[in-house]
Amino acid sequence: MTLDRSVLAFAGIMVLLSVVLTVWVSAYFLWLTVFIGANMLQSAFTGFCPAAIVFRKLGIKPGTAF
């Protein structure tokens, strides 16, 4: 799995997790969903993604975007 797909998979898992936490725990977890969406949006424009940095350090092979 490349770095690009790892980042997308991680973002998807985090969004789904935040929705589940919002429904079952507290409505304040909706802010986690907002944070994830904002991070994905800024990453699309700047190319900076903290998750990509972490995954790269873990040894995931690079993709085309990151």
Short mmCIF file of N, CA and C in Angstrom, two decimals:
data_model
loop_
_atom_site.label_atom_id
_atom_site.label_comp_id
_atom_site.label_asym_id
_atom_site.label_seq_id
_atom_site.Cartn_x
_atom_site.Cartn_y
_atom_site.Cartn_z
N MET A 1 0.85 -1.16 0.00
CA MET A 1 0.00 0.00 0.00
C MET A 1 0.90 1.23 0.00
N THR A 2 0.57 2.19 -0.85
CA THR A 2 1.38 3.40 -0.94
C THR A 2 0.97 4.39 0.14
N LEU A 3 1.77 5.42 0.28
CA LEU A 3 1.53 6.47 1.26
C LEU A 3 0.21 7.18 0.99
N ASP A 4 -0.08 7.42 -0.28
CA ASP A 4 -1.33 8.11 -0.64
C ASP A 4 -2.55 7.32 -0.18
N ARG A 5 -2.55 6.05 -0.47
CA ARG A 5 -3.69 5.22 -0.06
C ARG A 5 -3.76 5.05 1.44
N SER A 6 -2.62 5.01 2.10
CA SER A 6 -2.60 4.91 3.56
C SER A 6 -3.22 6.15 4.20
N VAL A 7 -2.87 7.31 3.68
CA VAL A 7 -3.43 8.56 4.20
C VAL A 7 -4.93 8.61 3.96
N LEU A 8 -5.38 8.24 2.78
CA LEU A 8 -6.82 8.25 2.50
C LEU A 8 -7.57 7.24 3.37
N ALA A 9 -6.99 6.07 3.56
CA ALA A 9 -7.63 5.06 4.41
C ALA A 9 -7.70 5.55 5.86
N PHE A 10 -6.64 6.15 6.34
CA PHE A 10 -6.62 6.67 7.70
C PHE A 10 -7.65 7.78 7.87
N ALA A 11 -7.74 8.68 6.91
CA ALA A 11 -8.73 9.77 6.98
C ALA A 11 -10.14 9.20 6.98
N GLY A 12 -10.40 8.21 6.16
CA GLY A 12 -11.72 7.59 6.12
C GLY A 12 -12.08 6.91 7.42
N ILE A 13 -11.13 6.20 8.00
CA ILE A 13 -11.36 5.53 9.28
C ILE A 13 -11.63 6.57 10.37
N MET A 14 -10.87 7.65 10.37
CA MET A 14 -11.06 8.68 11.39
C MET A 14 -12.41 9.37 11.25
N VAL A 15 -12.86 9.63 10.03
CA VAL A 15 -14.17 10.25 9.82
C VAL A 15 -15.26 9.31 10.33
N LEU A 16 -15.18 8.04 9.96
CA LEU A 16 -16.19 7.09 10.42
C LEU A 16 -16.18 6.95 11.95
N LEU A 17 -15.00 6.91 12.53
CA LEU A 17 -14.89 6.83 13.98
C LEU A 17 -15.49 8.05 14.65
N SER A 18 -15.22 9.23 14.11
CA SER A 18 -15.76 10.45 14.71
C SER A 18 -17.28 10.51 14.60
N VAL A 19 -17.84 9.99 13.51
CA VAL A 19 -19.29 9.94 13.38
C VAL A 19 -19.89 8.98 14.41
N VAL A 20 -19.27 7.82 14.58
CA VAL A 20 -19.75 6.86 15.57
C VAL A 20 -19.67 7.47 16.98
N LEU A 21 -18.57 8.12 17.29
CA LEU A 21 -18.42 8.75 18.60
C LEU A 21 -19.42 9.88 18.80
N THR A 22 -19.73 10.61 17.73
CA THR A 22 -20.73 11.68 17.81
C THR A 22 -22.10 11.11 18.14
N VAL A 23 -22.46 10.01 17.50
CA VAL A 23 -23.77 9.42 17.72
C VAL A 23 -23.88 8.77 19.10
N TRP A 24 -22.85 8.04 19.51
CA TRP A 24 -22.96 7.22 20.72
C TRP A 24 -22.38 7.86 21.98
N VAL A 25 -21.48 8.84 21.85
CA VAL A 25 -20.83 9.38 23.04
C VAL A 25 -21.25 10.81 23.30
N SER A 26 -20.89 11.71 22.39
CA SER A 26 -21.17 13.12 22.60
C SER A 26 -21.20 13.85 21.26
N ALA A 27 -22.06 14.84 21.17
CA ALA A 27 -22.14 15.64 19.95
C ALA A 27 -20.88 16.47 19.74
N TYR A 28 -20.09 16.65 20.77
CA TYR A 28 -18.84 17.42 20.64
C TYR A 28 -17.81 16.72 19.75
N PHE A 29 -17.97 15.43 19.54
CA PHE A 29 -17.04 14.72 18.65
C PHE A 29 -17.23 15.14 17.20
N LEU A 30 -18.29 15.88 16.92
CA LEU A 30 -18.47 16.43 15.58
C LEU A 30 -17.32 17.36 15.22
N TRP A 31 -16.73 17.99 16.23
CA TRP A 31 -15.57 18.86 15.99
C TRP A 31 -14.37 18.08 15.46
N LEU A 32 -14.26 16.81 15.82
CA LEU A 32 -13.20 15.97 15.27
C LEU A 32 -13.41 15.79 13.77
N THR A 33 -14.66 15.58 13.37
CA THR A 33 -14.99 15.47 11.95
C THR A 33 -14.64 16.75 11.21
N VAL A 34 -14.96 17.89 11.82
CA VAL A 34 -14.64 19.19 11.22
C VAL A 34 -13.13 19.35 11.07
N PHE A 35 -12.38 18.97 12.11
CA PHE A 35 -10.93 19.08 12.06
C PHE A 35 -10.35 18.21 10.95
N ILE A 36 -10.84 17.00 10.81
CA ILE A 36 -10.35 16.09 9.78
C ILE A 36 -10.64 16.66 8.39
N GLY A 37 -11.85 17.16 8.19
CA GLY A 37 -12.21 17.75 6.90
C GLY A 37 -11.37 18.97 6.58
N ALA A 38 -11.14 19.83 7.57
CA ALA A 38 -10.31 21.01 7.36
C ALA A 38 -8.87 20.63 7.04
N ASN A 39 -8.36 19.60 7.70
CA ASN A 39 -7.00 19.14 7.44
C ASN A 39 -6.89 18.57 6.03
N MET A 40 -7.91 17.83 5.59
CA MET A 40 -7.89 17.28 4.23
C MET A 40 -7.95 18.41 3.19
N LEU A 41 -8.74 19.43 3.48
CA LEU A 41 -8.85 20.56 2.55
C LEU A 41 -7.54 21.33 2.44
N GLN A 42 -6.92 21.64 3.58
CA GLN A 42 -5.65 22.38 3.51
C GLN A 42 -4.56 21.52 2.89
N SER A 43 -4.61 20.22 3.09
CA SER A 43 -3.63 19.33 2.48
C SER A 43 -3.75 19.32 0.96
N ALA A 44 -4.97 19.44 0.47
CA ALA A 44 -5.18 19.47 -0.98
C ALA A 44 -4.54 20.70 -1.61
N PHE A 45 -4.51 21.81 -0.87
CA PHE A 45 -3.95 23.04 -1.42
C PHE A 45 -2.47 23.22 -1.11
N THR A 46 -2.02 22.77 0.05
CA THR A 46 -0.63 23.03 0.44
C THR A 46 0.28 21.83 0.24
N GLY A 47 -0.28 20.62 0.25
CA GLY A 47 0.55 19.42 0.15
C GLY A 47 1.13 18.99 1.48
N PHE A 48 0.83 19.71 2.56
CA PHE A 48 1.32 19.36 3.90
C PHE A 48 0.28 18.51 4.62
N CYS A 49 0.69 17.32 5.04
CA CYS A 49 -0.20 16.41 5.75
C CYS A 49 0.56 15.75 6.88
N PRO A 50 0.18 16.04 8.14
CA PRO A 50 0.88 15.44 9.27
C PRO A 50 0.82 13.91 9.26
N ALA A 51 -0.29 13.33 8.84
CA ALA A 51 -0.40 11.87 8.79
C ALA A 51 0.60 11.29 7.78
N ALA A 52 0.81 11.98 6.66
CA ALA A 52 1.77 11.50 5.66
C ALA A 52 3.19 11.51 6.23
N ILE A 53 3.49 12.49 7.05
CA ILE A 53 4.82 12.56 7.66
C ILE A 53 5.03 11.36 8.59
N VAL A 54 4.00 11.08 9.39
CA VAL A 54 4.09 9.95 10.33
C VAL A 54 4.21 8.63 9.58
N PHE A 55 3.37 8.44 8.56
CA PHE A 55 3.42 7.19 7.80
C PHE A 55 4.74 7.03 7.06
N ARG A 56 5.29 8.13 6.57
CA ARG A 56 6.59 8.07 5.89
C ARG A 56 7.67 7.60 6.86
N LYS A 57 7.62 8.11 8.10
CA LYS A 57 8.60 7.70 9.11
C LYS A 57 8.42 6.24 9.52
N LEU A 58 7.20 5.73 9.34
CA LEU A 58 6.94 4.32 9.64
C LEU A 58 7.39 3.39 8.52
N GLY A 59 7.82 3.97 7.40
CA GLY A 59 8.38 3.17 6.33
C GLY A 59 7.42 2.84 5.18
N ILE A 60 6.28 3.50 5.13
CA ILE A 60 5.35 3.27 4.01
C ILE A 60 5.97 3.86 2.74
N LYS A 61 5.91 3.11 1.64
CA LYS A 61 6.54 3.59 0.41
C LYS A 61 5.78 4.77 -0.17
N PRO A 62 6.49 5.76 -0.69
CA PRO A 62 5.86 6.98 -1.20
C PRO A 62 4.94 6.73 -2.38
N GLY A 63 3.97 7.62 -2.53
CA GLY A 63 3.07 7.59 -3.67
C GLY A 63 3.31 8.81 -4.54
N THR A 64 2.34 9.19 -5.32
CA THR A 64 2.51 10.33 -6.21
C THR A 64 2.18 11.66 -5.53
N ALA A 65 1.26 11.65 -4.58
CA ALA A 65 0.84 12.91 -3.96
C ALA A 65 1.72 13.32 -2.79
N PHE A 66 2.17 12.34 -2.00
CA PHE A 66 2.95 12.69 -0.80
C PHE A 66 4.33 12.12 -0.88
#
